[in-house]
Amino acid sequence: MNTTGRAPGFLTKSELQEFHTGTAAHAYRTFGCHALPGTTGHRFAVWAPHAQRVALVGDFNGWDAENAPMALVDNGGVWEAELPEL
């Protein structure tokens, strides 16, 4: 667990429910890119409800979408990934 009380890289059921019901006043704390405390890792969460696939690409992985795919968290289109070294 990290300082947010969740396992790194995983959104809580409460966070997902608040987001989907429109009551997530602090969604910026959950979505986007966030450093994992005490590591060089980062976690990413995005909402892409019509996407069939989402990946993180950049100089860090040679722009290879196969190298850092994101996982679909729920049927509401929330995707997330964790990169331990970035």
Short mmCIF file of N, CA, C and O in Angstrom, two decimals:
data_model
loop_
_atom_site.label_atom_id
_atom_site.label_comp_id
_atom_site.label_asym_id
_atom_site.label_seq_id
_atom_site.Cartn_x
_atom_site.Cartn_y
_atom_site.Cartn_z
N MET A 1 0.84 -1.19 0.00
CA MET A 1 0.00 0.00 0.00
C MET A 1 0.88 1.25 0.00
O MET A 1 1.92 1.28 0.61
N ASN A 2 0.39 2.28 -0.67
CA ASN A 2 1.11 3.54 -0.63
C ASN A 2 0.37 4.51 0.29
O ASN A 2 -0.55 4.13 0.99
N THR A 3 0.76 5.76 0.27
CA THR A 3 0.18 6.73 1.20
C THR A 3 -1.27 7.07 0.91
O THR A 3 -1.94 7.68 1.72
N THR A 4 -1.79 6.65 -0.26
CA THR A 4 -3.19 6.92 -0.58
C THR A 4 -4.11 5.82 -0.05
O THR A 4 -5.31 5.91 -0.16
N GLY A 5 -3.54 4.76 0.53
CA GLY A 5 -4.36 3.69 1.08
C GLY A 5 -4.80 2.67 0.05
O GLY A 5 -5.64 1.84 0.32
N ARG A 6 -4.21 2.67 -1.12
CA ARG A 6 -4.58 1.70 -2.15
C ARG A 6 -3.32 0.97 -2.61
O ARG A 6 -2.22 1.46 -2.46
N ALA A 7 -3.53 -0.20 -3.17
CA ALA A 7 -2.41 -0.89 -3.78
C ALA A 7 -1.97 -0.07 -4.98
O ALA A 7 -2.81 0.42 -5.72
N PRO A 8 -0.68 0.15 -5.16
CA PRO A 8 -0.22 0.98 -6.28
C PRO A 8 -0.77 0.48 -7.61
O PRO A 8 -0.76 -0.71 -7.89
N GLY A 9 -1.27 1.43 -8.41
CA GLY A 9 -1.74 1.10 -9.73
C GLY A 9 -3.18 0.65 -9.82
O GLY A 9 -3.64 0.31 -10.89
N PHE A 10 -3.92 0.69 -8.73
CA PHE A 10 -5.30 0.24 -8.77
C PHE A 10 -6.23 1.28 -8.18
O PHE A 10 -6.02 1.76 -7.09
N LEU A 11 -7.26 1.60 -8.93
CA LEU A 11 -8.29 2.52 -8.45
C LEU A 11 -9.21 1.75 -7.50
O LEU A 11 -9.48 0.58 -7.70
N THR A 12 -9.70 2.42 -6.48
CA THR A 12 -10.62 1.76 -5.55
C THR A 12 -12.03 1.75 -6.13
O THR A 12 -12.36 2.55 -7.02
N LYS A 13 -12.87 0.86 -5.63
CA LYS A 13 -14.26 0.80 -6.08
C LYS A 13 -14.96 2.12 -5.80
O LYS A 13 -15.76 2.61 -6.59
N SER A 14 -14.64 2.74 -4.68
CA SER A 14 -15.24 4.01 -4.31
C SER A 14 -14.86 5.10 -5.31
O SER A 14 -15.71 5.89 -5.73
N GLU A 15 -13.60 5.17 -5.70
CA GLU A 15 -13.14 6.17 -6.68
C GLU A 15 -13.84 5.98 -8.02
O GLU A 15 -14.27 6.95 -8.65
N LEU A 16 -13.97 4.74 -8.45
CA LEU A 16 -14.65 4.45 -9.71
C LEU A 16 -16.12 4.84 -9.65
O LEU A 16 -16.66 5.45 -10.57
N GLN A 17 -16.78 4.49 -8.56
CA GLN A 17 -18.19 4.81 -8.40
C GLN A 17 -18.41 6.33 -8.40
O GLN A 17 -19.30 6.83 -9.07
N GLU A 18 -17.59 7.06 -7.64
CA GLU A 18 -17.71 8.52 -7.61
C GLU A 18 -17.48 9.13 -9.00
O GLU A 18 -18.17 10.05 -9.40
N PHE A 19 -16.50 8.60 -9.72
CA PHE A 19 -16.22 9.12 -11.06
C PHE A 19 -17.42 8.90 -11.99
O PHE A 19 -17.87 9.82 -12.67
N HIS A 20 -17.94 7.69 -12.00
CA HIS A 20 -19.04 7.37 -12.92
C HIS A 20 -20.35 8.03 -12.55
O HIS A 20 -21.21 8.23 -13.41
N THR A 21 -20.53 8.39 -11.29
CA THR A 21 -21.77 9.08 -10.90
C THR A 21 -21.63 10.59 -10.96
O THR A 21 -22.58 11.32 -10.70
N GLY A 22 -20.42 11.06 -11.27
CA GLY A 22 -20.20 12.50 -11.40
C GLY A 22 -20.00 13.21 -10.08
O GLY A 22 -20.09 14.44 -10.01
N THR A 23 -19.70 12.47 -9.02
CA THR A 23 -19.50 13.09 -7.71
C THR A 23 -18.03 13.12 -7.29
O THR A 23 -17.73 13.45 -6.14
N ALA A 24 -17.13 12.80 -8.20
CA ALA A 24 -15.69 12.78 -7.88
C ALA A 24 -15.14 14.20 -7.96
O ALA A 24 -14.64 14.63 -8.99
N ALA A 25 -15.24 14.92 -6.87
CA ALA A 25 -14.78 16.31 -6.83
C ALA A 25 -13.27 16.42 -6.98
O ALA A 25 -12.76 17.47 -7.36
N HIS A 26 -12.56 15.35 -6.70
CA HIS A 26 -11.09 15.38 -6.75
C HIS A 26 -10.56 14.31 -7.71
O HIS A 26 -9.58 13.63 -7.41
N ALA A 27 -11.19 14.17 -8.87
CA ALA A 27 -10.77 13.16 -9.84
C ALA A 27 -9.32 13.36 -10.29
O ALA A 27 -8.64 12.41 -10.66
N TYR A 28 -8.84 14.59 -10.22
CA TYR A 28 -7.45 14.86 -10.61
C TYR A 28 -6.46 14.14 -9.71
O TYR A 28 -5.31 13.92 -10.08
N ARG A 29 -6.88 13.74 -8.53
CA ARG A 29 -6.00 12.98 -7.63
C ARG A 29 -5.90 11.52 -8.05
O ARG A 29 -5.00 10.81 -7.63
N THR A 30 -6.85 11.08 -8.85
CA THR A 30 -6.92 9.69 -9.28
C THR A 30 -6.47 9.51 -10.72
O THR A 30 -5.71 8.60 -11.03
N PHE A 31 -6.94 10.39 -11.61
CA PHE A 31 -6.65 10.25 -13.03
C PHE A 31 -5.41 11.04 -13.43
O PHE A 31 -4.98 11.94 -12.72
N GLY A 32 -4.84 10.67 -14.56
CA GLY A 32 -3.62 11.30 -15.02
C GLY A 32 -2.41 10.49 -14.61
O GLY A 32 -2.49 9.27 -14.46
N CYS A 33 -1.30 11.15 -14.42
CA CYS A 33 -0.05 10.50 -14.04
C CYS A 33 0.33 10.92 -12.63
O CYS A 33 0.29 12.10 -12.30
N HIS A 34 0.70 9.93 -11.81
CA HIS A 34 1.09 10.21 -10.43
C HIS A 34 2.31 9.38 -10.06
O HIS A 34 2.36 8.18 -10.35
N ALA A 35 3.29 10.02 -9.44
CA ALA A 35 4.48 9.32 -8.98
C ALA A 35 4.11 8.39 -7.83
O ALA A 35 3.27 8.73 -6.99
N LEU A 36 4.74 7.23 -7.81
CA LEU A 36 4.56 6.29 -6.71
C LEU A 36 5.57 6.65 -5.63
O LEU A 36 6.77 6.65 -5.89
N PRO A 37 5.10 6.99 -4.44
CA PRO A 37 6.00 7.44 -3.37
C PRO A 37 7.12 6.43 -3.08
O PRO A 37 6.88 5.22 -3.05
N GLY A 38 8.32 6.95 -2.93
CA GLY A 38 9.46 6.12 -2.56
C GLY A 38 10.02 5.27 -3.69
O GLY A 38 10.85 4.40 -3.45
N THR A 39 9.57 5.51 -4.92
CA THR A 39 10.06 4.73 -6.06
C THR A 39 10.30 5.67 -7.24
O THR A 39 10.02 6.86 -7.16
N THR A 40 10.78 5.10 -8.34
CA THR A 40 10.90 5.86 -9.57
C THR A 40 9.71 5.56 -10.49
O THR A 40 9.69 5.97 -11.63
N GLY A 41 8.73 4.84 -9.96
CA GLY A 41 7.57 4.44 -10.74
C GLY A 41 6.47 5.48 -10.78
O GLY A 41 6.43 6.41 -9.96
N HIS A 42 5.59 5.31 -11.74
CA HIS A 42 4.43 6.18 -11.91
C HIS A 42 3.21 5.34 -12.24
O HIS A 42 3.32 4.29 -12.85
N ARG A 43 2.05 5.84 -11.84
CA ARG A 43 0.79 5.19 -12.21
C ARG A 43 0.00 6.14 -13.09
O ARG A 43 0.09 7.35 -12.95
N PHE A 44 -0.74 5.56 -14.01
CA PHE A 44 -1.51 6.32 -14.98
C PHE A 44 -2.94 5.81 -14.99
O PHE A 44 -3.17 4.61 -14.95
N ALA A 45 -3.90 6.71 -15.07
CA ALA A 45 -5.30 6.33 -15.21
C ALA A 45 -5.96 7.33 -16.16
O ALA A 45 -5.75 8.53 -16.03
N VAL A 46 -6.72 6.81 -17.11
CA VAL A 46 -7.42 7.65 -18.07
C VAL A 46 -8.83 7.12 -18.29
O VAL A 46 -9.12 5.96 -18.04
N TRP A 47 -9.69 8.00 -18.80
CA TRP A 47 -11.03 7.60 -19.18
C TRP A 47 -11.10 7.65 -20.69
O TRP A 47 -10.94 8.71 -21.30
N ALA A 48 -11.29 6.52 -21.30
CA ALA A 48 -11.40 6.41 -22.76
C ALA A 48 -12.51 5.40 -23.06
O ALA A 48 -12.25 4.24 -23.36
N PRO A 49 -13.77 5.85 -22.91
CA PRO A 49 -14.90 4.91 -22.96
C PRO A 49 -15.12 4.20 -24.29
O PRO A 49 -15.72 3.13 -24.31
N HIS A 50 -14.62 4.73 -25.39
CA HIS A 50 -14.83 4.09 -26.69
C HIS A 50 -13.58 3.40 -27.22
O HIS A 50 -13.60 2.86 -28.33
N ALA A 51 -12.52 3.41 -26.45
CA ALA A 51 -11.25 2.81 -26.90
C ALA A 51 -11.32 1.28 -26.83
O ALA A 51 -11.93 0.72 -25.92
N GLN A 52 -10.69 0.66 -27.78
CA GLN A 52 -10.56 -0.80 -27.76
C GLN A 52 -9.23 -1.19 -27.16
O GLN A 52 -9.06 -2.32 -26.70
N ARG A 53 -8.30 -0.23 -27.14
CA ARG A 53 -6.96 -0.49 -26.61
C ARG A 53 -6.34 0.85 -26.26
O ARG A 53 -6.52 1.84 -26.97
N VAL A 54 -5.58 0.89 -25.16
CA VAL A 54 -4.88 2.10 -24.73
C VAL A 54 -3.48 1.69 -24.31
O VAL A 54 -3.30 0.64 -23.68
N ALA A 55 -2.49 2.51 -24.65
CA ALA A 55 -1.11 2.20 -24.28
C ALA A 55 -0.36 3.49 -23.98
O ALA A 55 -0.73 4.56 -24.44
N LEU A 56 0.68 3.36 -23.20
CA LEU A 56 1.58 4.47 -22.91
C LEU A 56 2.75 4.37 -23.88
O LEU A 56 3.37 3.32 -23.99
N VAL A 57 3.02 5.44 -24.58
CA VAL A 57 4.13 5.45 -25.53
C VAL A 57 4.95 6.72 -25.35
O VAL A 57 4.43 7.75 -24.94
N GLY A 58 6.22 6.63 -25.66
CA GLY A 58 7.10 7.78 -25.56
C GLY A 58 8.54 7.37 -25.77
O GLY A 58 8.84 6.21 -26.08
N ASP A 59 9.44 8.31 -25.56
CA ASP A 59 10.86 8.02 -25.69
C ASP A 59 11.30 6.89 -24.76
O ASP A 59 12.21 6.14 -25.08
N PHE A 60 10.64 6.77 -23.62
CA PHE A 60 11.02 5.78 -22.62
C PHE A 60 10.84 4.34 -23.10
O PHE A 60 11.45 3.43 -22.56
N ASN A 61 10.01 4.12 -24.14
CA ASN A 61 9.84 2.75 -24.64
C ASN A 61 9.94 2.67 -26.16
O ASN A 61 9.40 1.76 -26.78
N GLY A 62 10.61 3.64 -26.75
CA GLY A 62 10.81 3.63 -28.20
C GLY A 62 9.52 3.80 -28.99
O GLY A 62 9.42 3.33 -30.11
N TRP A 63 8.52 4.43 -28.40
CA TRP A 63 7.23 4.68 -29.04
C TRP A 63 6.54 3.38 -29.44
O TRP A 63 5.83 3.30 -30.43
N ASP A 64 6.77 2.33 -28.65
CA ASP A 64 6.21 1.01 -28.93
C ASP A 64 4.97 0.77 -28.08
O ASP A 64 5.06 0.56 -26.86
N ALA A 65 3.80 0.80 -28.69
CA ALA A 65 2.53 0.63 -27.96
C ALA A 65 2.39 -0.75 -27.33
O ALA A 65 1.64 -0.93 -26.37
N GLU A 66 3.12 -1.73 -27.83
CA GLU A 66 3.07 -3.08 -27.26
C GLU A 66 3.84 -3.16 -25.95
O GLU A 66 3.64 -4.08 -25.17
N ASN A 67 4.71 -2.20 -25.72
CA ASN A 67 5.61 -2.22 -24.57
C ASN A 67 4.95 -1.82 -23.26
O ASN A 67 5.37 -2.27 -22.19
N ALA A 68 3.91 -0.99 -23.29
CA ALA A 68 3.27 -0.52 -22.06
C ALA A 68 1.75 -0.37 -22.26
O ALA A 68 1.22 0.73 -22.22
N PRO A 69 1.06 -1.51 -22.44
CA PRO A 69 -0.39 -1.43 -22.61
C PRO A 69 -1.07 -1.07 -21.28
O PRO A 69 -0.56 -1.39 -20.21
N MET A 70 -2.20 -0.40 -21.38
CA MET A 70 -2.98 -0.11 -20.19
C MET A 70 -4.09 -1.15 -20.09
O MET A 70 -4.52 -1.72 -21.09
N ALA A 71 -4.55 -1.42 -18.86
CA ALA A 71 -5.58 -2.42 -18.62
C ALA A 71 -6.93 -1.75 -18.42
O ALA A 71 -7.03 -0.73 -17.73
N LEU A 72 -7.95 -2.33 -19.00
CA LEU A 72 -9.31 -1.85 -18.80
C LEU A 72 -9.76 -2.24 -17.40
O LEU A 72 -9.75 -3.41 -17.03
N VAL A 73 -10.11 -1.26 -16.60
CA VAL A 73 -10.46 -1.49 -15.19
C VAL A 73 -11.92 -1.89 -15.03
O VAL A 73 -12.25 -2.74 -14.23
N ASP A 74 -12.79 -1.25 -15.79
CA ASP A 74 -14.22 -1.54 -15.67
C ASP A 74 -14.91 -1.31 -17.00
O ASP A 74 -14.29 -0.86 -17.95
N ASN A 75 -16.18 -1.61 -17.08
CA ASN A 75 -16.93 -1.42 -18.32
C ASN A 75 -17.23 0.04 -18.62
O ASN A 75 -17.80 0.36 -19.65
N GLY A 76 -16.85 0.94 -17.72
CA GLY A 76 -17.09 2.36 -17.91
C GLY A 76 -16.00 3.07 -18.67
O GLY A 76 -16.02 4.28 -18.81
N GLY A 77 -14.99 2.34 -19.15
CA GLY A 77 -13.96 2.94 -19.97
C GLY A 77 -12.76 3.50 -19.23
O GLY A 77 -12.03 4.31 -19.77
N VAL A 78 -12.55 3.07 -18.00
CA VAL A 78 -11.38 3.53 -17.24
C VAL A 78 -10.25 2.54 -17.47
O VAL A 78 -10.40 1.33 -17.32
N TRP A 79 -9.09 3.09 -17.84
CA TRP A 79 -7.89 2.30 -18.12
C TRP A 79 -6.79 2.74 -17.17
O TRP A 79 -6.71 3.91 -16.81
N GLU A 80 -5.92 1.80 -16.79
CA GLU A 80 -4.79 2.19 -15.93
C GLU A 80 -3.58 1.31 -16.20
O GLU A 80 -3.68 0.21 -16.74
N ALA A 81 -2.44 1.85 -15.81
CA ALA A 81 -1.16 1.13 -15.95
C ALA A 81 -0.21 1.67 -14.90
O ALA A 81 -0.37 2.79 -14.40
N GLU A 82 0.76 0.86 -14.59
CA GLU A 82 1.81 1.27 -13.66
C GLU A 82 3.16 0.93 -14.29
O GLU A 82 3.35 -0.17 -14.78
N LEU A 83 4.03 1.92 -14.33
CA LEU A 83 5.38 1.71 -14.83
C LEU A 83 6.33 1.82 -13.65
O LEU A 83 6.48 2.92 -13.09
N PRO A 84 6.97 0.73 -13.26
CA PRO A 84 7.81 0.76 -12.08
C PRO A 84 9.07 1.61 -12.22
O PRO A 84 9.58 2.12 -11.24
N GLU A 85 9.55 1.77 -13.43
CA GLU A 85 10.77 2.58 -13.67
C GLU A 85 10.45 3.57 -14.78
O GLU A 85 10.26 3.19 -15.92
N LEU A 86 10.39 4.83 -14.45
CA LEU A 86 10.13 5.82 -15.50
C LEU A 86 10.85 7.10 -15.16
O LEU A 86 10.68 7.67 -14.12
#
